[in-house]
DNA sequence: CCCTACCTTAGACAGTGTCTAAGTCAACAG
DNA sequence: CTGTTGACTTAGACACTGTCTAAGGTAGGG
């Protein structure tokens, strides 16, 4: 993943300081940041970077397949740097934590031809939902205060 | 589904004119409208209904499990009146059309215990993506003008 | 028919994402 | 190394989706 910059150069991208810091933020932990979280972290490295540039750069990275867009809640899209290893997501309904998971069978195989209605089906996104161990413990201790998803963490 | 009003009465809901027209719009075709689409259709029946009431009513219907929320794109949530028959969705990347589909196996079964990280997994949402027959034909005829998803239709 | 707790309303506000016009600069040619 | 140029970046306005509040209205029980 660290040769992302090399791949971008190969695509004749102009390597600006702004694009470098966005790539650097994505290269950190394999988490699932929102665009504005990425902007905040990028701005820590290059204070004058604008929100528009972060959105533009993310949009381009998604278009060329270097980053995936993930919409697990109805809120901000999250950007997934783990684009080169197919996986799905497991989300906590209470705290919003997101984990990468790897189903045992290709989820595309579960859709019979009769259920495809002539579509050319090429991708599938699976979001498993439930409670993470921490939130399950907390809600066992205090049966109220449930289902108020805080901001997602990972 | 037409006894939705009876079920609401059983829950001691106050049956206002506003809630009736929202239920009536949802009872129509089994499509996947956004809140604002539902508001527009409800307003055709009851012109003074407010946006806030439609949002409130939909939120309550979701909370009691009479309607499902579906987020297939990063845009507006869609509301699915087909809440009593488990199903998944098939979405056209180009025109946004949404169809109900029924996988041959329970998608929850595809996630091994080792991939659950202690979560209590209770639900799963699967979104199959590709091109509908119309859009596939159109993009074969005109290989440009791809991947510019118009507003979703169903 | 009256009460009152619950519901609805208009409009302000917040979060997320897009767009534009003007300025800037990375990359390349010379 | 330097000049040129088209791609890139910027601030801020704008659009869309959803939430909230305070004030007024009304369904349904008595
Ligand atoms: Mn991921
Ligand atoms: Mn559906
Ligand atoms: Zn949690
Ligand atoms: Zn289509």
Coordinates of C-alpha atoms (C1' of nucleotides) and ligand atoms in Angstrom, one line a residue:
Chain A
X1 CA 0.0 0.0 0.0
X2 CA 2.9 2.3 0.6
X3 CA 3.6 2.4 -3.2
X4 CA 0.3 4.1 -3.7
X5 CA 2.2 7.2 -4.7
X6 CA 4.1 5.2 -7.2
X7 CA 0.9 3.9 -8.7
X8 CA -0.5 7.4 -8.8
X9 CA 2.7 8.6 -10.6
X10 CA 2.2 5.8 -13.1
X11 CA -1.2 7.2 -13.8
X12 CA 0.3 10.6 -14.6
X13 CA -1.1 12.2 -11.5
X14 CA 0.4 15.5 -10.5
X15 CA 1.9 14.8 -7.1
X16 CA 1.0 17.8 -5.0
X17 CA 1.6 18.2 -1.3
X18 CA -2.1 17.9 -0.7
X19 CA -2.4 14.6 -2.5
X20 CA 0.6 13.3 -0.6
X21 CA -0.8 14.0 2.8
X22 CA -4.2 12.5 1.9
X23 CA -2.4 9.3 0.8
X24 CA -0.3 9.4 4.0
X25 CA -3.4 9.6 6.2
X26 CA -5.0 6.7 4.3
X27 CA -1.8 4.7 4.6
X28 CA -1.9 4.8 8.4
X29 CA -4.1 2.3 10.3
X30 CA -6.5 0.4 8.2
X31 CA -9.5 2.2 9.6
X32 CA -12.6 3.7 8.0
X33 CA -12.5 7.5 8.3
X34 CA -15.0 10.0 7.0
X35 CA -13.9 12.6 4.5
X36 CA -14.0 15.2 7.3
X37 CA -11.9 13.0 9.6
X38 CA -9.4 12.6 6.8
X39 CA -9.4 16.4 6.3
X40 CA -8.7 17.0 9.9
X41 CA -5.8 14.6 10.0
X42 CA -4.5 15.9 6.7
X43 CA -4.7 19.5 8.0
X44 CA -2.5 18.5 10.9
X45 CA 0.2 17.7 8.4
X46 CA -0.5 20.5 5.9
X47 CA -2.7 23.2 7.6
X48 CA -3.8 25.0 4.5
X49 CA -5.4 22.0 2.8
X50 CA -9.0 22.6 1.9
X51 CA -12.0 20.5 2.3
X52 CA -12.7 20.6 -1.4
X53 CA -9.4 19.1 -2.2
X54 CA -9.8 16.2 0.2
X55 CA -13.2 15.5 -1.3
X56 CA -11.8 15.7 -4.8
X57 CA -8.8 13.5 -4.1
X58 CA -10.9 10.9 -2.3
X59 CA -13.4 10.9 -5.2
X60 CA -10.5 10.3 -7.6
X61 CA -9.0 7.5 -5.5
X62 CA -12.4 5.8 -5.4
X63 CA -12.8 6.2 -9.2
X64 CA -9.5 4.4 -9.9
X65 CA -10.2 1.7 -7.4
X66 CA -7.4 2.6 -4.9
X67 CA -9.9 3.3 -2.1
X68 CA -13.4 2.0 -1.4
X69 CA -16.5 4.0 -0.3
X70 CA -18.4 2.4 2.6
X71 CA -21.9 3.6 3.7
X72 CA -22.8 1.7 6.8
X73 CA -25.0 4.3 8.4
X74 CA -27.1 7.0 6.7
X75 CA -24.5 9.5 7.7
X76 CA -21.1 10.3 6.2
X77 CA -19.5 7.9 3.7
X78 CA -16.3 6.3 5.0
X79 CA -13.2 5.7 3.0
X80 CA -11.6 2.3 3.1
X81 CA -7.9 2.0 2.1
X82 CA -8.1 -1.8 2.1
X83 CA -9.3 -1.9 -1.5
X84 CA -7.0 -4.7 -2.7
X85 CA -8.4 -7.5 -0.5
X86 CA -12.1 -8.2 -0.9
X87 CA -13.9 -8.1 2.5
X88 CA -17.1 -7.1 4.1
X89 CA -18.0 -5.2 7.3
X90 CA -19.3 -5.9 10.8
X91 CA -20.8 -2.9 12.5
X92 CA -21.9 -2.4 16.1
X93 CA -25.4 -0.9 16.3
X94 CA -24.6 0.9 19.5
X95 CA -21.2 2.5 19.2
X96 CA -20.7 2.3 15.4
X97 CA -17.4 0.4 15.5
X98 CA -16.5 -1.1 12.1
X99 CA -14.5 -4.3 11.6
X100 CA -13.3 -5.9 8.4
X101 CA -14.6 -9.5 8.1
X102 CA -14.1 -12.3 5.6
X103 CA -17.2 -14.4 4.8
X104 CA -16.5 -18.1 4.2
X105 CA -18.2 -18.1 0.8
X106 CA -18.4 -15.5 -1.9
X107 CA -21.6 -13.6 -1.1
X108 CA -22.3 -13.2 -4.8
X109 CA -22.8 -16.9 -5.1
X110 CA -25.9 -16.7 -2.8
X111 CA -28.0 -14.9 -5.5
X112 CA -29.6 -17.5 -7.8
X113 CA -29.9 -16.6 -11.5
X114 CA -33.7 -16.5 -11.2
X115 CA -33.3 -13.7 -8.6
X116 CA -31.1 -11.6 -10.9
X117 CA -33.8 -10.2 -13.2
X118 CA -31.4 -9.9 -16.1
X119 CA -29.0 -7.7 -14.1
X120 CA -25.3 -8.0 -14.7
X121 CA -24.3 -8.3 -11.0
X122 CA -20.7 -7.5 -10.4
X123 CA -20.3 -6.5 -6.8
X124 CA -21.9 -7.1 -3.5
X125 CA -21.7 -5.2 -0.2
X126 CA -22.5 -7.1 3.0
X127 CA -23.0 -5.3 6.3
X128 CA -23.3 -7.5 9.3
X129 CA -24.9 -5.8 12.3
X130 CA -25.1 -6.5 16.0
X131 CA -23.5 -5.5 19.3
X132 CA -19.7 -5.5 19.9
X133 CA -18.6 -7.3 23.1
X134 CA -18.2 -4.0 25.0
X135 CA -21.7 -2.7 24.1
X136 CA -23.3 -6.1 24.8
X137 CA -21.8 -6.1 28.3
X138 CA -22.8 -2.5 28.9
X139 CA -26.4 -3.1 27.8
X140 CA -26.6 -6.2 30.0
X141 CA -25.6 -4.1 32.9
X142 CA -27.9 -1.2 32.0
X143 CA -30.8 -2.5 29.9
X144 CA -31.9 1.1 29.1
X145 CA -29.8 3.5 27.1
X146 CA -29.7 1.2 24.1
X147 CA -29.7 1.8 20.5
X148 CA -28.3 5.3 20.5
X149 CA -25.4 4.8 18.1
X150 CA -22.6 7.2 19.0
X151 CA -20.3 8.3 16.3
X152 CA -18.6 5.4 14.6
X153 CA -15.0 4.8 15.8
X154 CA -13.2 2.6 13.3
Chain B
X1 CA -50.3 -4.9 4.9
X2 CA -53.5 -3.0 4.7
X3 CA -54.2 -3.7 8.4
X4 CA -51.2 -1.5 9.3
X5 CA -53.7 1.0 10.7
X6 CA -55.2 -1.7 12.9
X7 CA -51.8 -2.6 14.2
X8 CA -51.0 1.0 14.9
X9 CA -54.3 1.3 16.8
X10 CA -53.4 -1.7 18.8
X11 CA -50.2 0.1 19.8
X12 CA -52.3 3.0 21.1
X13 CA -51.2 5.3 18.4
X14 CA -53.3 8.4 17.9
X15 CA -54.6 8.0 14.4
X16 CA -54.2 11.4 12.9
X17 CA -55.0 12.4 9.3
X18 CA -51.2 12.8 8.7
X19 CA -50.3 9.3 9.9
X20 CA -53.1 7.9 7.8
X21 CA -51.8 9.4 4.6
X22 CA -48.2 8.3 5.3
X23 CA -49.4 4.8 5.8
X24 CA -51.5 5.0 2.7
X25 CA -48.5 6.1 0.6
X26 CA -46.4 3.2 2.0
X27 CA -49.3 0.8 1.3
X28 CA -49.2 1.6 -2.4
X29 CA -46.7 -0.1 -4.6
X30 CA -43.9 -1.9 -2.8
X31 CA -41.3 0.6 -3.8
X32 CA -38.5 2.2 -1.9
X33 CA -39.2 5.9 -1.5
X34 CA -37.1 8.6 0.2
X35 CA -38.7 10.6 3.0
X36 CA -39.1 13.6 0.7
X37 CA -40.8 11.5 -2.0
X38 CA -43.2 10.2 0.6
X39 CA -43.8 13.7 1.8
X40 CA -44.6 14.8 -1.8
X41 CA -47.1 12.0 -2.3
X42 CA -48.6 12.5 1.2
X43 CA -48.9 16.2 0.5
X44 CA -50.9 15.4 -2.7
X45 CA -53.5 13.8 -0.4
X46 CA -53.2 16.2 2.5
X47 CA -51.6 19.4 1.4
X48 CA -50.7 20.8 4.7
X49 CA -48.7 17.9 6.0
X50 CA -45.3 19.0 7.1
X51 CA -41.9 17.5 6.4
X52 CA -41.2 17.1 10.1
X53 CA -44.3 15.0 10.6
X54 CA -43.3 12.7 7.7
X55 CA -39.8 12.3 9.2
X56 CA -41.3 11.7 12.7
X57 CA -43.8 9.1 11.5
X58 CA -41.3 7.2 9.4
X59 CA -38.9 7.1 12.3
X60 CA -41.6 5.7 14.5
X61 CA -42.7 3.1 12.0
X62 CA -39.1 2.0 11.7
X63 CA -38.7 1.9 15.5
X64 CA -41.6 -0.5 15.8
X65 CA -40.5 -2.6 12.9
X66 CA -43.3 -1.8 10.5
X67 CA -41.0 -0.2 7.9
X68 CA -37.3 -0.8 7.1
X69 CA -34.7 1.8 6.4
X70 CA -32.5 1.1 3.4
X71 CA -29.3 3.0 2.6
X72 CA -28.2 1.9 -0.8
X73 CA -26.4 5.0 -1.9
X74 CA -24.8 7.7 0.2
X75 CA -27.8 9.9 -0.4
X76 CA -31.2 9.8 1.2
X77 CA -32.4 6.8 3.1
X78 CA -35.2 4.9 1.6
X79 CA -38.2 3.4 3.4
X80 CA -39.3 -0.1 2.7
X81 CA -42.8 -1.2 3.6
X82 CA -41.9 -4.8 2.9
X83 CA -40.8 -5.3 6.5
X84 CA -42.5 -8.6 7.2
X85 CA -40.7 -10.7 4.6
X86 CA -36.9 -10.9 4.9
X87 CA -35.2 -9.9 1.7
X88 CA -32.2 -8.2 0.2
X89 CA -31.7 -5.6 -2.5
X90 CA -30.3 -5.5 -6.0
X91 CA -29.3 -2.0 -7.3
X92 CA -28.4 -0.7 -10.7
X93 CA -25.2 1.3 -10.6
X94 CA -26.3 3.4 -13.5
X95 CA -30.0 4.4 -13.0
X96 CA -30.4 3.4 -9.3
X97 CA -33.3 1.1 -9.7
X98 CA -33.8 -1.1 -6.7
X99 CA -35.3 -4.6 -6.7
X100 CA -36.1 -6.9 -3.9
X101 CA -34.3 -10.3 -4.1
X102 CA -34.2 -13.4 -2.0
X103 CA -30.8 -15.1 -1.6
X104 CA -30.9 -18.9 -1.6
X105 CA -29.2 -19.1 1.8
X106 CA -29.3 -17.0 4.9
X107 CA -26.5 -14.5 4.5
X108 CA -25.8 -14.6 8.2
X109 CA -24.7 -18.2 7.8
X110 CA -21.7 -17.0 5.7
X111 CA -19.9 -15.4 8.6
X112 CA -17.9 -17.9 10.6
X113 CA -17.7 -17.6 14.3
X114 CA -14.0 -16.9 14.1
X115 CA -14.9 -13.8 12.0
X116 CA -17.4 -12.5 14.6
X117 CA -14.9 -11.1 17.1
X118 CA -17.3 -11.6 20.0
X119 CA -20.1 -9.6 18.4
X120 CA -23.7 -10.6 18.8
X121 CA -24.6 -10.5 15.2
X122 CA -28.3 -10.2 14.6
X123 CA -28.9 -8.7 11.2
X124 CA -27.3 -8.5 7.8
X125 CA -27.9 -6.2 4.9
X126 CA -26.8 -7.3 1.5
X127 CA -26.7 -5.0 -1.5
X128 CA -26.0 -6.6 -4.9
X129 CA -24.8 -4.1 -7.5
X130 CA -24.5 -4.2 -11.2
X131 CA -26.4 -3.0 -14.3
X132 CA -30.0 -3.5 -15.0
X133 CA -30.9 -4.9 -18.5
X134 CA -31.8 -1.5 -19.8
X135 CA -28.7 0.2 -18.7
X136 CA -26.5 -2.7 -19.8
X137 CA -28.0 -2.4 -23.3
X138 CA -27.6 1.4 -23.3
X139 CA -24.0 1.2 -22.2
X140 CA -23.2 -1.4 -24.9
X141 CA -24.6 1.0 -27.5
X142 CA -22.8 4.0 -26.1
X143 CA -19.7 2.9 -24.1
X144 CA -19.2 6.4 -22.8
X145 CA -21.8 8.1 -20.5
X146 CA -21.3 5.3 -17.9
X147 CA -21.5 5.3 -14.2
X148 CA -23.4 8.5 -13.7
X149 CA -26.1 7.2 -11.5
X150 CA -29.3 9.1 -12.0
X151 CA -31.7 9.4 -9.2
X152 CA -32.9 6.1 -8.0
X153 CA -36.3 5.0 -9.2
X154 CA -37.7 2.1 -7.3
Chain C
dC1 C1' -68.6 18.5 25.5
dC2 C1' -64.1 19.3 27.8
dC3 C1' -59.5 18.4 28.9
dT4 C1' -55.0 17.4 28.2
dA5 C1' -51.3 14.8 26.7
dC6 C1' -49.8 13.9 22.4
dC7 C1' -49.3 15.5 17.8
dT8 C1' -48.3 18.8 14.0
dT9 C1' -46.3 23.0 12.2
dA10 C1' -42.9 26.5 10.2
dG11 C1' -38.8 27.5 10.0
dA12 C1' -34.2 27.6 11.9
dC13 C1' -30.3 24.9 12.2
dA14 C1' -26.7 21.1 11.5
dG15 C1' -24.0 17.7 8.9
dT16 C1' -22.4 16.2 4.5
dG17 C1' -21.2 16.9 0.0
dT18 C1' -20.8 19.8 -4.6
dC19 C1' -19.6 23.7 -7.3
dT20 C1' -17.4 28.0 -9.1
dA21 C1' -14.2 31.6 -10.1
dA22 C1' -9.8 33.1 -9.2
dG23 C1' -5.2 32.1 -7.9
dT24 C1' -1.2 28.7 -7.8
dC25 C1' 2.2 25.4 -9.1
dA26 C1' 4.1 20.6 -10.9
dA27 C1' 6.0 19.1 -14.7
dC28 C1' 8.0 19.6 -18.9
dA29 C1' 10.2 22.0 -22.9
dG30 C1' 13.8 24.7 -24.3
Chain D
dC1 C1' 17.8 26.9 -15.0
dT2 C1' 13.8 29.3 -16.4
dG3 C1' 9.4 30.1 -18.6
dT4 C1' 4.9 28.3 -19.8
dT5 C1' 0.7 26.1 -19.2
dG6 C1' -3.0 23.3 -18.0
dA7 C1' -4.0 20.8 -14.0
dC8 C1' -4.7 21.6 -9.3
dT9 C1' -6.2 24.1 -5.0
dT10 C1' -8.8 27.4 -2.5
dA11 C1' -12.6 30.0 0.1
dG12 C1' -16.9 30.2 0.4
dA13 C1' -21.5 29.9 -1.4
dC14 C1' -24.8 26.6 -2.2
dA15 C1' -27.8 22.2 -2.2
dC16 C1' -29.6 18.2 0.0
dT17 C1' -30.9 15.5 3.9
dG18 C1' -32.3 15.2 8.4
dT19 C1' -33.1 17.2 13.3
dC20 C1' -34.9 20.4 16.6
dT21 C1' -37.8 23.9 19.0
dA22 C1' -41.6 26.6 20.5
dA23 C1' -46.2 27.4 19.6
dG24 C1' -50.6 26.0 18.4
dG25 C1' -54.0 22.1 17.3
dT26 C1' -56.6 17.9 18.1
dA27 C1' -57.8 12.8 19.1
dG28 C1' -59.8 10.3 22.4
dG29 C1' -61.0 9.3 27.2
dG30 C1' -64.0 10.8 30.8
Ligands
LIG1 MN1 -12.9 -2.3 5.3
LIG2 MN1 -37.2 -4.0 -0.2
LIG3 ZN1 -20.2 -1.2 20.4
LIG4 ZN1 -30.3 0.8 -14.7

